PDB file of C-alpha atoms in Angstrom:
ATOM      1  CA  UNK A   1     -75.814 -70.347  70.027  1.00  0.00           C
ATOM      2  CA  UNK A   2     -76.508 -66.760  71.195  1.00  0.00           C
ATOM      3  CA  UNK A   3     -74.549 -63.510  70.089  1.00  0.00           C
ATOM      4  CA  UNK A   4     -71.189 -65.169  69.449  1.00  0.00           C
ATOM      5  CA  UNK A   5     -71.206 -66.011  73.449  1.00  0.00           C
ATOM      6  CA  UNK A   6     -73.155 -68.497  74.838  1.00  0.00           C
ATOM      7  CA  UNK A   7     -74.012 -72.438  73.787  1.00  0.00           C
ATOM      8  CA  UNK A   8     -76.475 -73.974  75.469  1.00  0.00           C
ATOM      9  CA  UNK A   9     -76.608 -78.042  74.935  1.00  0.00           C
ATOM     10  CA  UNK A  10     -79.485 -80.673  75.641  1.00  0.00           C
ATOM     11  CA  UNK A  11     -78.380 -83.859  74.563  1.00  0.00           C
ATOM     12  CA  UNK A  12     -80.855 -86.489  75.004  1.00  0.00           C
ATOM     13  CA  UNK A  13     -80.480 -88.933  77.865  1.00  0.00           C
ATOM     14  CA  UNK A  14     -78.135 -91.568  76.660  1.00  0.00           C
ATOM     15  CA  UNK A  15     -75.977 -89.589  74.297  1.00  0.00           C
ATOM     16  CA  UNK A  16     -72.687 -90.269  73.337  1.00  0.00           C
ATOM     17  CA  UNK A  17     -70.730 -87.721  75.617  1.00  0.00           C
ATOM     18  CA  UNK A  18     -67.527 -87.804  73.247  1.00  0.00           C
ATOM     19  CA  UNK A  19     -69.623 -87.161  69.864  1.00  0.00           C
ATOM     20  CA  UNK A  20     -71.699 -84.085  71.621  1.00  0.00           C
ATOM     21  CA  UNK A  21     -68.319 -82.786  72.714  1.00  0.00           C
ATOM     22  CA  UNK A  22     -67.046 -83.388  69.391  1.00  0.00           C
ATOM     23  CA  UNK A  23     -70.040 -80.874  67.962  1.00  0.00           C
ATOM     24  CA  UNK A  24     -69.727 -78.484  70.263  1.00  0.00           C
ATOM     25  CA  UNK A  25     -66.245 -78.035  69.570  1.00  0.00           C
ATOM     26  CA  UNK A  26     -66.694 -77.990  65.735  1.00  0.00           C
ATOM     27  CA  UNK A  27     -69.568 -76.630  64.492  1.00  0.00           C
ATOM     28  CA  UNK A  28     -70.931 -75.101  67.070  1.00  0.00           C
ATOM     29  CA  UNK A  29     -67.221 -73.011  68.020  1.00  0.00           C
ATOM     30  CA  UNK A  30     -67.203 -72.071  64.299  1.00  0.00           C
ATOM     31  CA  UNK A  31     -70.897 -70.791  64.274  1.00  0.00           C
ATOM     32  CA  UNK A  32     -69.566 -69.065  67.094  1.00  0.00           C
ATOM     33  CA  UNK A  33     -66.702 -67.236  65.732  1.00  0.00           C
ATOM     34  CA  UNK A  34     -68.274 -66.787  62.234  1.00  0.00           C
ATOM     35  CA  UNK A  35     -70.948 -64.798  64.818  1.00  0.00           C
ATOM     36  CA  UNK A  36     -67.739 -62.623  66.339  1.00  0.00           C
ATOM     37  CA  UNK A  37     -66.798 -61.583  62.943  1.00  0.00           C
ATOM     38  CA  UNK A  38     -63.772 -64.410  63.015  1.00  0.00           C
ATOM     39  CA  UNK A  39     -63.420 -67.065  59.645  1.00  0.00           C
ATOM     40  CA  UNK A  40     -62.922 -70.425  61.185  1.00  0.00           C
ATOM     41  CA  UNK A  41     -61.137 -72.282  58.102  1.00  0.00           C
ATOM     42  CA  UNK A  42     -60.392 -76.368  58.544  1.00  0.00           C
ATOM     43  CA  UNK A  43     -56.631 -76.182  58.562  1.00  0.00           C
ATOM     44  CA  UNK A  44     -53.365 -75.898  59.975  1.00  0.00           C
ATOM     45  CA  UNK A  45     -50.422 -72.892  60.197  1.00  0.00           C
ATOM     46  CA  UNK A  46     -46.950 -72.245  60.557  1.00  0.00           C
ATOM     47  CA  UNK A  47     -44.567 -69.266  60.221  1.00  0.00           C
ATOM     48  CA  UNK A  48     -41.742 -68.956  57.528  1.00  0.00           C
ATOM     49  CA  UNK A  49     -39.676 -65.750  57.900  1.00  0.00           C
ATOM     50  CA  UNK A  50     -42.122 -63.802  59.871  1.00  0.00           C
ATOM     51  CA  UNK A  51     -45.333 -64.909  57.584  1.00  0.00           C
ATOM     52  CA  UNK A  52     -48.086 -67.199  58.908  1.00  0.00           C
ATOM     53  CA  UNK A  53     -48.784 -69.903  55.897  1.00  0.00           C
ATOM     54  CA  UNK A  54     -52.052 -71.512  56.292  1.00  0.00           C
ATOM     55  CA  UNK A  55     -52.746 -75.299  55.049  1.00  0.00           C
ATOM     56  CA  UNK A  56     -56.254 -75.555  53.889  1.00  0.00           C
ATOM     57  CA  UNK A  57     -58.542 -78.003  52.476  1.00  0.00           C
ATOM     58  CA  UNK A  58     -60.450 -81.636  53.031  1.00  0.00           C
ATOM     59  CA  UNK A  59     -59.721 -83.987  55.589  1.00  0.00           C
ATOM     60  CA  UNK A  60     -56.733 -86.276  55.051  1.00  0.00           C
ATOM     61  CA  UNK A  61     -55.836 -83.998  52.729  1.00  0.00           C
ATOM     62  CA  UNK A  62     -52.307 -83.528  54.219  1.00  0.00           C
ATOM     63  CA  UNK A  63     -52.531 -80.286  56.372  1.00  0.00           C
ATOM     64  CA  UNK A  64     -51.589 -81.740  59.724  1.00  0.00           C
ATOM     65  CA  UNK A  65     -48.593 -83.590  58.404  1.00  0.00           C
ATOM     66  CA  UNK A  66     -47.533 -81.135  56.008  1.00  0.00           C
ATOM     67  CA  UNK A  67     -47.547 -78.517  59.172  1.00  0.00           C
ATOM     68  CA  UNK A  68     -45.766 -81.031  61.767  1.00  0.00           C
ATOM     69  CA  UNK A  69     -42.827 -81.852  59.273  1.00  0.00           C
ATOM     70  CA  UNK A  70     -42.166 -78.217  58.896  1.00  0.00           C
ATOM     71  CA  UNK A  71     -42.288 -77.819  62.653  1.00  0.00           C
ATOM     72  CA  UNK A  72     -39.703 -80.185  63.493  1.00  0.00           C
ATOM     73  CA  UNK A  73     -37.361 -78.498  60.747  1.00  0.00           C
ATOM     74  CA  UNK A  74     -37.774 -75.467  63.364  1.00  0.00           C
ATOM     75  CA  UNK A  75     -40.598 -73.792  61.679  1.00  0.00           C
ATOM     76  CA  UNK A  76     -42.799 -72.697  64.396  1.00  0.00           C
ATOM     77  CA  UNK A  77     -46.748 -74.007  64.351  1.00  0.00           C
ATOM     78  CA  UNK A  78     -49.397 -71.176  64.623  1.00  0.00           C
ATOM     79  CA  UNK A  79     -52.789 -73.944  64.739  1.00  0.00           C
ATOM     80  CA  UNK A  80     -53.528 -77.218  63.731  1.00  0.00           C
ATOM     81  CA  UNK A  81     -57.626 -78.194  62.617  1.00  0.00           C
ATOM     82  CA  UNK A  82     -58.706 -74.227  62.645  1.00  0.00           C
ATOM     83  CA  UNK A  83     -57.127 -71.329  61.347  1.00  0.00           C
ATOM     84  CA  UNK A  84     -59.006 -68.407  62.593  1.00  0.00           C
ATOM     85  CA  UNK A  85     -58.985 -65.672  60.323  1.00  0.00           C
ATOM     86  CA  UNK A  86     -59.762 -61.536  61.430  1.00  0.00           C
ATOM     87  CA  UNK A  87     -58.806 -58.512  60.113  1.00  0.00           C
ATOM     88  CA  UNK A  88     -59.154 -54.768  60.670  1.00  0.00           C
ATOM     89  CA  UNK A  89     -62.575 -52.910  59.728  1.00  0.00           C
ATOM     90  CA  UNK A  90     -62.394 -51.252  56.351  1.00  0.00           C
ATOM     91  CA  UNK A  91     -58.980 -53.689  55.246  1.00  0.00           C
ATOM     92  CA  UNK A  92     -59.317 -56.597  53.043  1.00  0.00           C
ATOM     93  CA  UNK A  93     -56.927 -60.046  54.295  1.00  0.00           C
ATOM     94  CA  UNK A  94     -54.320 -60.603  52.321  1.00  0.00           C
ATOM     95  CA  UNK A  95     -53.994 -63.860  50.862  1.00  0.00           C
ATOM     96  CA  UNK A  96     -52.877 -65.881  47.803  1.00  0.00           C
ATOM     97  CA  UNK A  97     -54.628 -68.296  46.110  1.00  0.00           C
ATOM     98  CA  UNK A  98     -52.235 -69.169  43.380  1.00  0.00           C
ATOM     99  CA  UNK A  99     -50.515 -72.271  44.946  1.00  0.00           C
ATOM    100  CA  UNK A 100     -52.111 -75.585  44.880  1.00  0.00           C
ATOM    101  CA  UNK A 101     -51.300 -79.730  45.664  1.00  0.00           C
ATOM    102  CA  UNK A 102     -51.582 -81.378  42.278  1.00  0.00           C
ATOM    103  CA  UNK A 103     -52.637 -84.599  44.364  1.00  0.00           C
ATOM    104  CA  UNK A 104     -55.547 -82.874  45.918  1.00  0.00           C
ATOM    105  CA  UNK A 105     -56.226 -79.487  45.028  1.00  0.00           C
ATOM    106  CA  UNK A 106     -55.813 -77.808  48.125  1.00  0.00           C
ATOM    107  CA  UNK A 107     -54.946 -74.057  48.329  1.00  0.00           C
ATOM    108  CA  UNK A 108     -52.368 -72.599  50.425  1.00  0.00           C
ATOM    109  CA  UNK A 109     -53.620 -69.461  51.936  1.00  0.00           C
ATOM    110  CA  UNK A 110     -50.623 -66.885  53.053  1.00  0.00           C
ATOM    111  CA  UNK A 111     -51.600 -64.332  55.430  1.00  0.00           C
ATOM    112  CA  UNK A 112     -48.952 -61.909  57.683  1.00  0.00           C
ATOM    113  CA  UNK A 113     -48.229 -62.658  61.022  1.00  0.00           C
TER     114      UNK A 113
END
């Protein structure tokens, strides 16, 4: 990974094409935006009343269900699997940490639209 633009990839004769794919476009795309100035998180967003409310946490955790069954009760989805965070030079994101699952502990980030 060069400079937040370039990826070069050798796999070694006989790799698995799917699980080098499945690199690239996971760690390597999030060393790759962390280099742009961008925070990848693993997660999923939708937007209530002009707000983007990001799903955060493990795998399984619920994100990607959570985020579909608001969709189909007209919510629309930002991202599902990375919610890529930027903001303005000299301005801090806004976000809230205060809101958690009790089964798994996972936060719900809220940052504007």
């Amino acid at each position: 990974m060069e400079q937040g633009k370039r990826i070069v990839v050798s796999p070694i004769p006989g790799a698995d094409e799917k699980k080098v794919r499945l690199f690239i476009l996971g760690t390597c795309m999030a060393v790759i935006m962390m280099q742009r100035g961008i925070l990848p998180l693993h997660g999923s967003a939708v937007v209530i009343d002009g707000w983007a409310y990001a799903f955060v946490g493990y795998s399984g955790a619920g994100k990607s269900t959570l985020s579909a069954a608001l969709a189909s009760r007209g919510y629309p989805l930002l991202t599902d699997d990375v919610v890529a965070l930027t903001w303005d030079a000299g301005e801090e994101p806004s976000y809230h940490l205060d809101i958690h699952s009790r089964n798994c502990g996972s936060p719900v980030w809220m940052v504007s639209a």
